PDB file of C-alpha atoms and ligand atoms in Angstrom:
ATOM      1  CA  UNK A   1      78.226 171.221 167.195  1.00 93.00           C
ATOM      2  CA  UNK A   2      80.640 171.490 169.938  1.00 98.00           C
ATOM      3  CA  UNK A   3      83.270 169.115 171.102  1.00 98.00           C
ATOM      4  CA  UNK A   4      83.462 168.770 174.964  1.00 98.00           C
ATOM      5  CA  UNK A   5      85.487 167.451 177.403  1.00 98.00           C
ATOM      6  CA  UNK A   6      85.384 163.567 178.524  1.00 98.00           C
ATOM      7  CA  UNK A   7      86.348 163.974 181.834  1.00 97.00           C
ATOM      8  CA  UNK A   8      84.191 166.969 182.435  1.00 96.00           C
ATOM      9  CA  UNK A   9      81.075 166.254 180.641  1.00 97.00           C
ATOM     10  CA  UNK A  10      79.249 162.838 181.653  1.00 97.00           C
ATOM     11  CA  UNK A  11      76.384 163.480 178.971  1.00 97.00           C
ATOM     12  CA  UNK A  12      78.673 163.671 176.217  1.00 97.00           C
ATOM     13  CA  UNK A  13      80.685 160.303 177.731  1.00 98.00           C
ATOM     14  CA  UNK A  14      78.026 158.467 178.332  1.00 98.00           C
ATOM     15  CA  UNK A  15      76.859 159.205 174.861  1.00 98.00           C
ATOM     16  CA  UNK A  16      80.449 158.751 173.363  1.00 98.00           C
ATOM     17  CA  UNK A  17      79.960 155.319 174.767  1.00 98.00           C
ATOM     18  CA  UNK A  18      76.678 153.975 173.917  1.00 98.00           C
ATOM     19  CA  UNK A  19      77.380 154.850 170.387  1.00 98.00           C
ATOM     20  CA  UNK A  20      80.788 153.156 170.497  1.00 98.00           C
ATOM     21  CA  UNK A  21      78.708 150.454 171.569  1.00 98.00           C
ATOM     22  CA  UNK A  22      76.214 150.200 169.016  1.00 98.00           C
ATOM     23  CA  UNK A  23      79.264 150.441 166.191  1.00 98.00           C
ATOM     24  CA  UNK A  24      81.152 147.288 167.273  1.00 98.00           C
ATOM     25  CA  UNK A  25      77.835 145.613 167.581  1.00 98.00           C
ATOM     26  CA  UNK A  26      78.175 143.117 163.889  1.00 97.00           C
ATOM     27  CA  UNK A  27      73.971 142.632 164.364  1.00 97.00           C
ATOM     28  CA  UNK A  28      73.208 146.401 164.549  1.00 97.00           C
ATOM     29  CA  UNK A  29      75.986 148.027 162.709  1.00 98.00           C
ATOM     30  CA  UNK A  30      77.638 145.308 160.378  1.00 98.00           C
ATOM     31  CA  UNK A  31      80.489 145.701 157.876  1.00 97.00           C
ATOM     32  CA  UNK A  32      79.079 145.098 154.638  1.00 95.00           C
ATOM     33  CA  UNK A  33      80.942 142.070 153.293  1.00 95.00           C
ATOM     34  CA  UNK A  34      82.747 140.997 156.433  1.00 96.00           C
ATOM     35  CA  UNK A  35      81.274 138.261 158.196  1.00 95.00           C
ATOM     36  CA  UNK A  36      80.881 138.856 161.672  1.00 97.00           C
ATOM     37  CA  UNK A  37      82.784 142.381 161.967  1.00 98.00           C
ATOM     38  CA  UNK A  38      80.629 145.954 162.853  1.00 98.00           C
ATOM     39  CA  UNK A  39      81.747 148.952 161.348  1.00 98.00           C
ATOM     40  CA  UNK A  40      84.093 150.129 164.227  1.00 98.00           C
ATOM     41  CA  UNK A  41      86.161 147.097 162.891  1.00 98.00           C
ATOM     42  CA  UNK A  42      86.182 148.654 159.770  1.00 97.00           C
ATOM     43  CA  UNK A  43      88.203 151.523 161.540  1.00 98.00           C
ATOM     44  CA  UNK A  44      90.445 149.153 162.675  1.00 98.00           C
ATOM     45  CA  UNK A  45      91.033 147.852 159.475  1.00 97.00           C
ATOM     46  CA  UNK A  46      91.445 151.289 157.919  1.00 97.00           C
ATOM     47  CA  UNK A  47      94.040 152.477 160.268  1.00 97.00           C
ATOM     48  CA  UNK A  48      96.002 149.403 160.199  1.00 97.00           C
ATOM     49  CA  UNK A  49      96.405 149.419 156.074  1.00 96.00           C
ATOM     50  CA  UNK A  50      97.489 153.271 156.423  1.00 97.00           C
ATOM     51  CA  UNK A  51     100.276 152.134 158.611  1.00 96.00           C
ATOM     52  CA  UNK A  52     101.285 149.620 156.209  1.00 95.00           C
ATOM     53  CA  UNK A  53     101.529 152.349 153.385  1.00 96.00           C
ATOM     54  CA  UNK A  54     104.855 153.367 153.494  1.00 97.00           C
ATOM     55  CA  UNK A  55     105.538 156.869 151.243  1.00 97.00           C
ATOM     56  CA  UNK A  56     107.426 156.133 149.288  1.00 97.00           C
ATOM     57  CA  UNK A  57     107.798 152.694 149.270  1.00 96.00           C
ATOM     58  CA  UNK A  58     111.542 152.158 149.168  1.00 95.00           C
ATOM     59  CA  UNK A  59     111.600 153.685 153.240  1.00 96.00           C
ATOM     60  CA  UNK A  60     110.229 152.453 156.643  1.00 96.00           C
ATOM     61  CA  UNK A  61     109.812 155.408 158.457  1.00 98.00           C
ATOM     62  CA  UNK A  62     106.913 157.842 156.469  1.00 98.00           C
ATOM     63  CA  UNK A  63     103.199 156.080 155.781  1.00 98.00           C
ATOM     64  CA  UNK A  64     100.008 157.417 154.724  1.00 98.00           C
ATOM     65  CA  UNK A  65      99.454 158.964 158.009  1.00 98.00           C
ATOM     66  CA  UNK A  66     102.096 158.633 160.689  1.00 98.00           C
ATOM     67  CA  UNK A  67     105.888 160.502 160.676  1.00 98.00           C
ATOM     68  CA  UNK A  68     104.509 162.786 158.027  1.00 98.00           C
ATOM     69  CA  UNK A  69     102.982 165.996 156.991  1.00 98.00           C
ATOM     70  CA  UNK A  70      99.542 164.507 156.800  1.00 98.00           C
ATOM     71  CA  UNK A  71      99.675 162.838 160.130  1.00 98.00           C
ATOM     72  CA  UNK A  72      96.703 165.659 161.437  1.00 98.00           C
ATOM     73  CA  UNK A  73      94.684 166.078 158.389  1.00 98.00           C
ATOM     74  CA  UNK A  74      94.497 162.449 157.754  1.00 98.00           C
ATOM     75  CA  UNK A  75      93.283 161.879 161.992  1.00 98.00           C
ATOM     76  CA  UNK A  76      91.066 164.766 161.760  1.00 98.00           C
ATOM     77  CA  UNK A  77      89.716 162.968 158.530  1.00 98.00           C
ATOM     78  CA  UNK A  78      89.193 159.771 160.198  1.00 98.00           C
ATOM     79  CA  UNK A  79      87.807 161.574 163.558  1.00 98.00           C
ATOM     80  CA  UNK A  80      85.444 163.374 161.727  1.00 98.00           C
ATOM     81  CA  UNK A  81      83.924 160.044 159.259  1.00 97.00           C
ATOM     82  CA  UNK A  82      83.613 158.674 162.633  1.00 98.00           C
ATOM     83  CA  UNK A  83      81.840 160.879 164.626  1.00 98.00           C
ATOM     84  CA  UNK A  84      79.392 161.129 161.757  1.00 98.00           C
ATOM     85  CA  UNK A  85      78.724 157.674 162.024  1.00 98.00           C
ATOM     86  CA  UNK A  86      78.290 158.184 166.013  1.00 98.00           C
ATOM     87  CA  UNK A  87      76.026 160.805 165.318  1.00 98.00           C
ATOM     88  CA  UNK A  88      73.763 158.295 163.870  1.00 97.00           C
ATOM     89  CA  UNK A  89      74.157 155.537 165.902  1.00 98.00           C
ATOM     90  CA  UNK A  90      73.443 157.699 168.993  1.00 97.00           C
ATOM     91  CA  UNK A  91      70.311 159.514 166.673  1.00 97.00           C
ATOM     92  CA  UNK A  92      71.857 163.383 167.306  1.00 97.00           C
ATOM     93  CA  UNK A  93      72.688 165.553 164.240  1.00 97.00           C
ATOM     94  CA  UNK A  94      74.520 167.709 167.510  1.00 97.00           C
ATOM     95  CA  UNK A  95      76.999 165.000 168.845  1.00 98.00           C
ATOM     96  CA  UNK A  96      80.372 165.607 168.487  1.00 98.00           C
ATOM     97  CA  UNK A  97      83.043 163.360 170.001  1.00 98.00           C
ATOM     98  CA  UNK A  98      84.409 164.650 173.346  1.00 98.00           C
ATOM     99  CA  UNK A  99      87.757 164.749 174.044  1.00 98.00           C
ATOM    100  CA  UNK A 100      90.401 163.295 176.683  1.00 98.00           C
ATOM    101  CA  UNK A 101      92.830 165.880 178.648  1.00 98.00           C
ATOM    102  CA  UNK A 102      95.673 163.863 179.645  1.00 98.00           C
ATOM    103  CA  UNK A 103      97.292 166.942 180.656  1.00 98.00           C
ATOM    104  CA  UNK A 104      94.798 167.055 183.288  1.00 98.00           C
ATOM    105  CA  UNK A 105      95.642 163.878 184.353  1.00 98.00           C
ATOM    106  CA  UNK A 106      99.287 163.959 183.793  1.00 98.00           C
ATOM    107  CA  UNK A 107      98.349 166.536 187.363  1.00 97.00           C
ATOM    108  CA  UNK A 108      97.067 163.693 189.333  1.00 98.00           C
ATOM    109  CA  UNK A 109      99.316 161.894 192.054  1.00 97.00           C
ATOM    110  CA  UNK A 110      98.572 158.729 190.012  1.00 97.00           C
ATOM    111  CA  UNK A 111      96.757 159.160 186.682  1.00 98.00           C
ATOM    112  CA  UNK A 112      95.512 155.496 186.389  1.00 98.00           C
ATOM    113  CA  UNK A 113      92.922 156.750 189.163  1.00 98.00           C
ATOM    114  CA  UNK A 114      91.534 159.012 186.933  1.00 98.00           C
ATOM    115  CA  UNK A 115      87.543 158.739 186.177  1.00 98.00           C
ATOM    116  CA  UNK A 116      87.988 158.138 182.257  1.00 98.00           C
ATOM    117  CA  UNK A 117      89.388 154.515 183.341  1.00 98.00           C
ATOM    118  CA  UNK A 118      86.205 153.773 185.575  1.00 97.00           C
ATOM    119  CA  UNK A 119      84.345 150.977 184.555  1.00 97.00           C
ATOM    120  CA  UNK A 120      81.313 153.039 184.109  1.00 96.00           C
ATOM    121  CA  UNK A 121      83.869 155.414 181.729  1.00 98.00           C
ATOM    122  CA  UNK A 122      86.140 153.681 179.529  1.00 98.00           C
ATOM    123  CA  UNK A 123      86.943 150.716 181.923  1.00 98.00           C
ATOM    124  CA  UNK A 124      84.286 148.899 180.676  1.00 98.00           C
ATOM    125  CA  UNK A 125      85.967 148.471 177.782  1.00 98.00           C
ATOM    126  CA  UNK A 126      88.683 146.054 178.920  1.00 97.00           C
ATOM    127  CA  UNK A 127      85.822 143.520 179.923  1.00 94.00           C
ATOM    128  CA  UNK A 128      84.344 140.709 178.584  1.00 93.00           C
ATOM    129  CA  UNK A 129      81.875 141.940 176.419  1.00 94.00           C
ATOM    130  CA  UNK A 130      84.250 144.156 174.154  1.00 97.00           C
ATOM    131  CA  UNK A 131      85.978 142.040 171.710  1.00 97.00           C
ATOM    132  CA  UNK A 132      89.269 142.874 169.794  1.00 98.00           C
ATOM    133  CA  UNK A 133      87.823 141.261 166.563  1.00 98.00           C
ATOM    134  CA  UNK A 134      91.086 142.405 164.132  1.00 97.00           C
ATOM    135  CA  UNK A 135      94.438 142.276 165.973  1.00 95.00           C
ATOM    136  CA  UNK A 136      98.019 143.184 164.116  1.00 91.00           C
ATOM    137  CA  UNK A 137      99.975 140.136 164.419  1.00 90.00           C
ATOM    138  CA  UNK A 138     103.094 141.292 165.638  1.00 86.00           C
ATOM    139  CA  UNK A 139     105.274 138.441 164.069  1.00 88.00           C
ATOM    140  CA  UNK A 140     104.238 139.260 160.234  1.00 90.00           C
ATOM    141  CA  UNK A 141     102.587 143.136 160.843  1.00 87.00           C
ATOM    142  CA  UNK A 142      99.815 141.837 159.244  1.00 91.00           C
ATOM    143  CA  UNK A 143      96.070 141.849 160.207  1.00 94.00           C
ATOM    144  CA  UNK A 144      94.495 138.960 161.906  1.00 95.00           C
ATOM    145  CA  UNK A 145      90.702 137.492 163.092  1.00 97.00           C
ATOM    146  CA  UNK A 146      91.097 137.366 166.951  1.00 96.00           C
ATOM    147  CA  UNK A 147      88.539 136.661 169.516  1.00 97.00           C
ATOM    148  CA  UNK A 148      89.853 138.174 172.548  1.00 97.00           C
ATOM    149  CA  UNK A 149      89.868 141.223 175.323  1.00 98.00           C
ATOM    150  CA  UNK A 150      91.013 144.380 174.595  1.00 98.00           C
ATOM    151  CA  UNK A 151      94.440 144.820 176.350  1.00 98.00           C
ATOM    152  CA  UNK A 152      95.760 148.027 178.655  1.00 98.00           C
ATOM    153  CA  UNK A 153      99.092 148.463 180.829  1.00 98.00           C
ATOM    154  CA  UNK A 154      98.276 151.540 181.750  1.00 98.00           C
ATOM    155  CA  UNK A 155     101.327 153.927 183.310  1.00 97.00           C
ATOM    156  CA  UNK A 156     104.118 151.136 183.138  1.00 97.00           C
ATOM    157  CA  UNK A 157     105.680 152.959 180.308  1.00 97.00           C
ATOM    158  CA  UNK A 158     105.785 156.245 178.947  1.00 97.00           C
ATOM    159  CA  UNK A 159     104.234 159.369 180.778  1.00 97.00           C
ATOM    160  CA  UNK A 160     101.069 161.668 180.001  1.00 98.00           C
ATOM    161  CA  UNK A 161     102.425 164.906 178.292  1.00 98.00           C
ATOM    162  CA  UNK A 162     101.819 168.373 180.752  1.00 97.00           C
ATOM    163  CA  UNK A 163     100.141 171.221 180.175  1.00 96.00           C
ATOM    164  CA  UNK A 164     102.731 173.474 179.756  1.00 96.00           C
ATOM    165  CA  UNK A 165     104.556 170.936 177.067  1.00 97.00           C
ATOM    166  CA  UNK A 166     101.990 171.664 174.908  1.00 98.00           C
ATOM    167  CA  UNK A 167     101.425 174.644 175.724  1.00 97.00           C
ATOM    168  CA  UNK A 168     105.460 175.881 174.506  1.00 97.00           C
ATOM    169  CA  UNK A 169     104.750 173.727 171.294  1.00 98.00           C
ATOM    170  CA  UNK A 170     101.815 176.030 170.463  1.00 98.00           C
ATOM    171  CA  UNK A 171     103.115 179.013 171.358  1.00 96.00           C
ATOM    172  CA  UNK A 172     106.762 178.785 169.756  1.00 96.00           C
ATOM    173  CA  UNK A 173     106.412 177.199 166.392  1.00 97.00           C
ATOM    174  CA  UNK A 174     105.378 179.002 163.887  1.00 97.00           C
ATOM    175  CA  UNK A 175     105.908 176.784 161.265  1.00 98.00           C
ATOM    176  CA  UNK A 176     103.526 173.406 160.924  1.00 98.00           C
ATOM    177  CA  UNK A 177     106.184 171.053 159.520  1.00 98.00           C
ATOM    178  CA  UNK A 178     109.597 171.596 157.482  1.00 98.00           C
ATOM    179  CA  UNK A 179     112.200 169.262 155.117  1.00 98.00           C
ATOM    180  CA  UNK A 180     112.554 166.130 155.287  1.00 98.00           C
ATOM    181  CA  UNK A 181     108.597 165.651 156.373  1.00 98.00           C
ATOM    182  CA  UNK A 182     109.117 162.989 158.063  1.00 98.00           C
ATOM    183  CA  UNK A 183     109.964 161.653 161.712  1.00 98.00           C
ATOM    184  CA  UNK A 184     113.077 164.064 162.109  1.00 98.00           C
ATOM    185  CA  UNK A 185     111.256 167.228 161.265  1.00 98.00           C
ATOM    186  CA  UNK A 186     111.402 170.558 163.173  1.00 98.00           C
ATOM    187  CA  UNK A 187     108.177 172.228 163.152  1.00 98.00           C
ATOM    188  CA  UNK A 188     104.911 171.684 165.071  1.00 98.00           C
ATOM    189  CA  UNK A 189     103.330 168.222 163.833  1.00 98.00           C
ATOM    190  CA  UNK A 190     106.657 166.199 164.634  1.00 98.00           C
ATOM    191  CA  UNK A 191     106.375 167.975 168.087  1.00 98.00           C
ATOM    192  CA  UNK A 192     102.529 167.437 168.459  1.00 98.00           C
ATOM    193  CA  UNK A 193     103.200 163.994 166.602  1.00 98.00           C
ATOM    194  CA  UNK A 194     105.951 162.986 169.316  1.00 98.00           C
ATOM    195  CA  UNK A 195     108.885 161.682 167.560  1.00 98.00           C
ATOM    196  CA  UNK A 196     110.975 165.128 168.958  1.00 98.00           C
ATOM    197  CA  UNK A 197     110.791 166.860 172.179  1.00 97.00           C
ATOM    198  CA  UNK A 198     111.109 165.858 175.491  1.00 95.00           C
ATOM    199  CA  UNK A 199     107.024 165.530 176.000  1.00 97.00           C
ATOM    200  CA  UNK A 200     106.930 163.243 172.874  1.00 98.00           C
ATOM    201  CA  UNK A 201     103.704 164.510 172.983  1.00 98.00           C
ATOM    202  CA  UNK A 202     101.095 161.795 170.976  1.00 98.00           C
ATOM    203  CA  UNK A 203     103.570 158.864 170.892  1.00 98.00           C
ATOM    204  CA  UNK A 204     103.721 159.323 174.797  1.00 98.00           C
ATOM    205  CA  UNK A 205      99.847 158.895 175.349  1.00 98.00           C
ATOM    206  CA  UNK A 206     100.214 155.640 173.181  1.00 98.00           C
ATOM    207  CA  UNK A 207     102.589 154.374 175.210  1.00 98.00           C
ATOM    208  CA  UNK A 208     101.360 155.375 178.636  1.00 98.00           C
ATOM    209  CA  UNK A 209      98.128 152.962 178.093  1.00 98.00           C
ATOM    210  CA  UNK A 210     100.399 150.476 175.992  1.00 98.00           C
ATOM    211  CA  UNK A 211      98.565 147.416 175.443  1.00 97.00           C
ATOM    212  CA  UNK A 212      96.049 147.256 171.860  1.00 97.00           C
ATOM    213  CA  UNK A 213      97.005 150.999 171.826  1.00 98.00           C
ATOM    214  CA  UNK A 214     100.439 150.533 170.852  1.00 96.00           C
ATOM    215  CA  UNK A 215      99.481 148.260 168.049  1.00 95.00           C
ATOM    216  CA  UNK A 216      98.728 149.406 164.120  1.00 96.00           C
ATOM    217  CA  UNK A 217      95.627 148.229 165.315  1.00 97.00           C
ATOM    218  CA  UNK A 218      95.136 151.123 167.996  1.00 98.00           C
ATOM    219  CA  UNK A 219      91.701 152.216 167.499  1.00 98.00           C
ATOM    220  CA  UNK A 220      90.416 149.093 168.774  1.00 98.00           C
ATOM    221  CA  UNK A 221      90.358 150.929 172.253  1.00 98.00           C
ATOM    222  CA  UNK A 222      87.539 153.251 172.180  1.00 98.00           C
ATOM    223  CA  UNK A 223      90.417 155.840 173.772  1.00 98.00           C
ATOM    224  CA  UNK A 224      91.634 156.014 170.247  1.00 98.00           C
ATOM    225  CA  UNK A 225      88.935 158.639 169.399  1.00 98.00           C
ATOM    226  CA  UNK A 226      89.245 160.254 172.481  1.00 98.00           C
ATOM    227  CA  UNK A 227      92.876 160.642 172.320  1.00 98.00           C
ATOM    228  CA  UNK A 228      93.177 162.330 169.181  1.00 98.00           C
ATOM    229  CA  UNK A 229      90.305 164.207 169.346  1.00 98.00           C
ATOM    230  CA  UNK A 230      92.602 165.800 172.011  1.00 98.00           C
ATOM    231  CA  UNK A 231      95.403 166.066 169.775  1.00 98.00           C
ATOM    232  CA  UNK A 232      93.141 167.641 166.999  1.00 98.00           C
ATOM    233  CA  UNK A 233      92.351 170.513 169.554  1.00 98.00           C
ATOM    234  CA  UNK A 234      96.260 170.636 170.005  1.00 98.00           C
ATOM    235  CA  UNK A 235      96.244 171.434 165.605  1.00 98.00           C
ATOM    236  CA  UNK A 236      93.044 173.810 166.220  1.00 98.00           C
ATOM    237  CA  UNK A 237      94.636 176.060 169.032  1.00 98.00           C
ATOM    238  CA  UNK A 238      97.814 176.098 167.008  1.00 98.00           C
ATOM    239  CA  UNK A 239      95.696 177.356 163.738  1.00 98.00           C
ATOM    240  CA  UNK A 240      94.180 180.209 165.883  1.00 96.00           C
ATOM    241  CA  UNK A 241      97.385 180.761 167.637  1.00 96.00           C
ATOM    242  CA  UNK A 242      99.443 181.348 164.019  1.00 97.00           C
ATOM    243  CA  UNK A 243      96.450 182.125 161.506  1.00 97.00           C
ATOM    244  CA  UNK A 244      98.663 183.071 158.198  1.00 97.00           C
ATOM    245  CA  UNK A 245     100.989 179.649 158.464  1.00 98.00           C
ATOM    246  CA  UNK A 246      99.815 177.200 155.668  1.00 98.00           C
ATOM    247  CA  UNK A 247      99.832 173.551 155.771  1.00 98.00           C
ATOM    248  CA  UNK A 248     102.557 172.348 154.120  1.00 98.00           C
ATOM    249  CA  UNK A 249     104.079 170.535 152.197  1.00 98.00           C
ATOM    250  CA  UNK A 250     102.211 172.367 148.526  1.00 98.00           C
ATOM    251  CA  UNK A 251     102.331 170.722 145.819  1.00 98.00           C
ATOM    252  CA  UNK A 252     105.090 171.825 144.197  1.00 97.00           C
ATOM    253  CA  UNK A 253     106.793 169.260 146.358  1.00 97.00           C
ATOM    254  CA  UNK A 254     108.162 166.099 144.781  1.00 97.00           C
ATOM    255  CA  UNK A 255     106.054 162.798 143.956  1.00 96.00           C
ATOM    256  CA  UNK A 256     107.537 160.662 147.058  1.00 97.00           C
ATOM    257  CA  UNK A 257     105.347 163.181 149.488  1.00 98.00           C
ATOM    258  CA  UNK A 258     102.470 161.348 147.628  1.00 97.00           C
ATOM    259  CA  UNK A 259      99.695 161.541 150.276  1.00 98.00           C
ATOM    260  CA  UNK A 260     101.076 164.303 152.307  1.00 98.00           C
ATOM    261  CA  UNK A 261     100.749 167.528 150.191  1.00 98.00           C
ATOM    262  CA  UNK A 262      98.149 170.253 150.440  1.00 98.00           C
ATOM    263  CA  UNK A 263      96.022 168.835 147.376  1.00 98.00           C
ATOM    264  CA  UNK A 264      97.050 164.856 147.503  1.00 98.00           C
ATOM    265  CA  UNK A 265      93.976 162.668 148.213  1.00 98.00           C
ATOM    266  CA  UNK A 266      94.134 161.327 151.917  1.00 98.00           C
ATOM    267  CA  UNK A 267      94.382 157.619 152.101  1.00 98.00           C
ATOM    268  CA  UNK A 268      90.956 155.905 152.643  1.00 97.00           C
ATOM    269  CA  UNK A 269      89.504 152.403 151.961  1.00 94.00           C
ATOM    270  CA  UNK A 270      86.451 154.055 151.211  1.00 90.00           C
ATOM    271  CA  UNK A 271      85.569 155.756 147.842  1.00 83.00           C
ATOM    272  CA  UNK A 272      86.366 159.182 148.775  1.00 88.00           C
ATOM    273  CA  UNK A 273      88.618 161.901 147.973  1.00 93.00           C
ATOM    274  CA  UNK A 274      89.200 164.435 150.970  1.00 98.00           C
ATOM    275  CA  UNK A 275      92.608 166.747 150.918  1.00 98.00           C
ATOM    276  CA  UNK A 276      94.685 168.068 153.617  1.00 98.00           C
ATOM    277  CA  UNK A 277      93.727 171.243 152.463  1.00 98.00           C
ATOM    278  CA  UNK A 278      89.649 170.309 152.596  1.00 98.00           C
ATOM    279  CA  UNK A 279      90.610 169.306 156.408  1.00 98.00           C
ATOM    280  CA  UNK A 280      92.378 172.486 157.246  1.00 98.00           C
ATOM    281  CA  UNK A 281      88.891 174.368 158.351  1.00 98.00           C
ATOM    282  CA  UNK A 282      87.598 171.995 161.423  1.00 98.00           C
ATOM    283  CA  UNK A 283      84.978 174.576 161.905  1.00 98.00           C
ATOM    284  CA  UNK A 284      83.020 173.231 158.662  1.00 97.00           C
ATOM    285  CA  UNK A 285      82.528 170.179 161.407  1.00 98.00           C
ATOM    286  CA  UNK A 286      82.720 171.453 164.855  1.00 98.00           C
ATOM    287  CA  UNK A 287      84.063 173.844 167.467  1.00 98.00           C
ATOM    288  CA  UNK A 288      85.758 173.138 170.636  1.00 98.00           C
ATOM    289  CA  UNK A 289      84.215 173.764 173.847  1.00 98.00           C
ATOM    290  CA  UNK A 290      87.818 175.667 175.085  1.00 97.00           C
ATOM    291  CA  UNK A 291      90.929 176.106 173.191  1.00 97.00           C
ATOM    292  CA  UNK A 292      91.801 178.167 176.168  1.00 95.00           C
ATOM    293  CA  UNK A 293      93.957 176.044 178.082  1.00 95.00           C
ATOM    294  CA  UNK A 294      96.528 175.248 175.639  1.00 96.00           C
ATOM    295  CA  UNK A 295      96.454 178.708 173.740  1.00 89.00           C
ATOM    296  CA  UNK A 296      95.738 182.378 174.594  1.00 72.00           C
ATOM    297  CA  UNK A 297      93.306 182.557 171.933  1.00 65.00           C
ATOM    298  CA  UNK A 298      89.183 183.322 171.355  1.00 58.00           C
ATOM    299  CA  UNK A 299      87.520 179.711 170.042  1.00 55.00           C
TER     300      UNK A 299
HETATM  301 CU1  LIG B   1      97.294 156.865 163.878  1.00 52.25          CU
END
């Protein structure tokens, strides 16, 4: 039950990939209800309404998910109720989503060369045959049909975080988040999050590919996964790094941090009730191959 690295690992890719593409597929995996969308849509769609929950209402910068406390819990949530479905799909009670080093390629002379963007890697994806079924419609920030090709611009903004960014973040804060929980935070999530430091560490991988992936409707690029399965090992190295620091906030916190403390249900358009706290123990799920890299720690 091990989570291995993309780049690295071309039986885990290729698997990642040909159960990617049996998701999208509306004939073998449909969405119950939605004519003509698959299942990954339904990730789409699930994402996308997350965004769109602000908490509390009366602000626009905490949702559900995003410049907030819950921001890893809530990904390793979704990560995980995917990769179960990929397990499926792909027929393997063992497969576990791999997982993308940018830092690795932030080393490269010129990171767009890198062998996750081949087209027998993830550059298939921006073909003809992958079709961005749900789009945000950037006018009204509301979800639309579409019948189109995913979209990339890779490296023309933004910059892949390095090693040693991450690295410092893991090392020298002890705390996972702190007052105001939100997007001007001290503490490790707004650092691994990337709305503070200099590596803005997730926002920056968003905006280095730019394109669907800096969209509400992000995880229609099958990089999505891959991405923040990265960031998840970021949140696992930390754990093992500072063992006796808590998720936070508890839940002695105020109402308003409604989907962000320890016991609050995460947000989910499925019937379900899973807590930040019920997320805090990744290896009930899996184990990375290395935590190594970013962390002198055992995995
Ligand atoms: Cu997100």
């Amino acid at each position: 039950m091990i989570r291995r690295n993309f780049l690295t690992d071309a039986d885990a890719a290729q698997r990642y990939i040909d159960g990617v593409r049996r998701l999208k597929d509306p004939a073998q995996s449909p969405w119950p209800g939605q004519d003509g969308l698959s299942v990954y849509d339904s990730f789409v769609f699930w994402h996308h309404q997350t965004m769109m929950l602000m908490t509390p209402p009366n602000q626009s910068d905490r949702n559900a998910a995003h410049s907030g406390p819950s921001f890893l819990p809530w990904h390793r949530y979704f990560l995980v109720t995917f990769e179960g479905l990929l397990r499926r799909a792909v027929n393997d009670d063992e497969f576990r989503i791999p997982y993308w080093d940018w830092s690795a390629d932030a080393e490269l002379d010129e990171p767009v060369t890198s062998s996750v963007w081949n087209n027998a890697n993830l550059g298939q994806f921006a073909g003809s045959d992958w079709r961005v079924r749900l789009e945000m419609n950037l006018r009204t920030g509301d979800l639309r049909r579409a019948d189109r090709s995913l979209q990339r611009s890779l490296g023309s903004t933004g910059r892949l975080p390095r090693r040693e960014d991450v690295r410092a973040v893991v090392r020298e804060q002890p705390a996972y988040d702190s007052p105001p929980f939100n997007s001007s935070s001290d503490g490790m999530r707004n650092l691994v999050e990337g709305w503070i430091g200099s590596a803005r560490i997730h926002n920056n991988v968003h905006v280095w590919i730019g394109g669907d992936m800096s969209l509400s409707s992000s995880p229609n690029d099958p990089i999505f996964f891959l991405h923040h399965c990265n960031v998840d090992r970021i949140w696992a190295a930390w754990q093992e790094r500072h063992p006796d620091s808590p998720y936070l906030p508890d839940m002695t916190s105020p109402e308003t941090l409604q989907f962000h403390r320890v016991d609050d249900a995460l947000y989910s358009i499925f019937n379900d009730t899973v807590t930040p706290r019920q997320m805090v123990d990744y290896k009930r799920y899996y184990e990375y191959d290395t935590l190594a890299d970013l962390a002198d720690v055992e995995t």
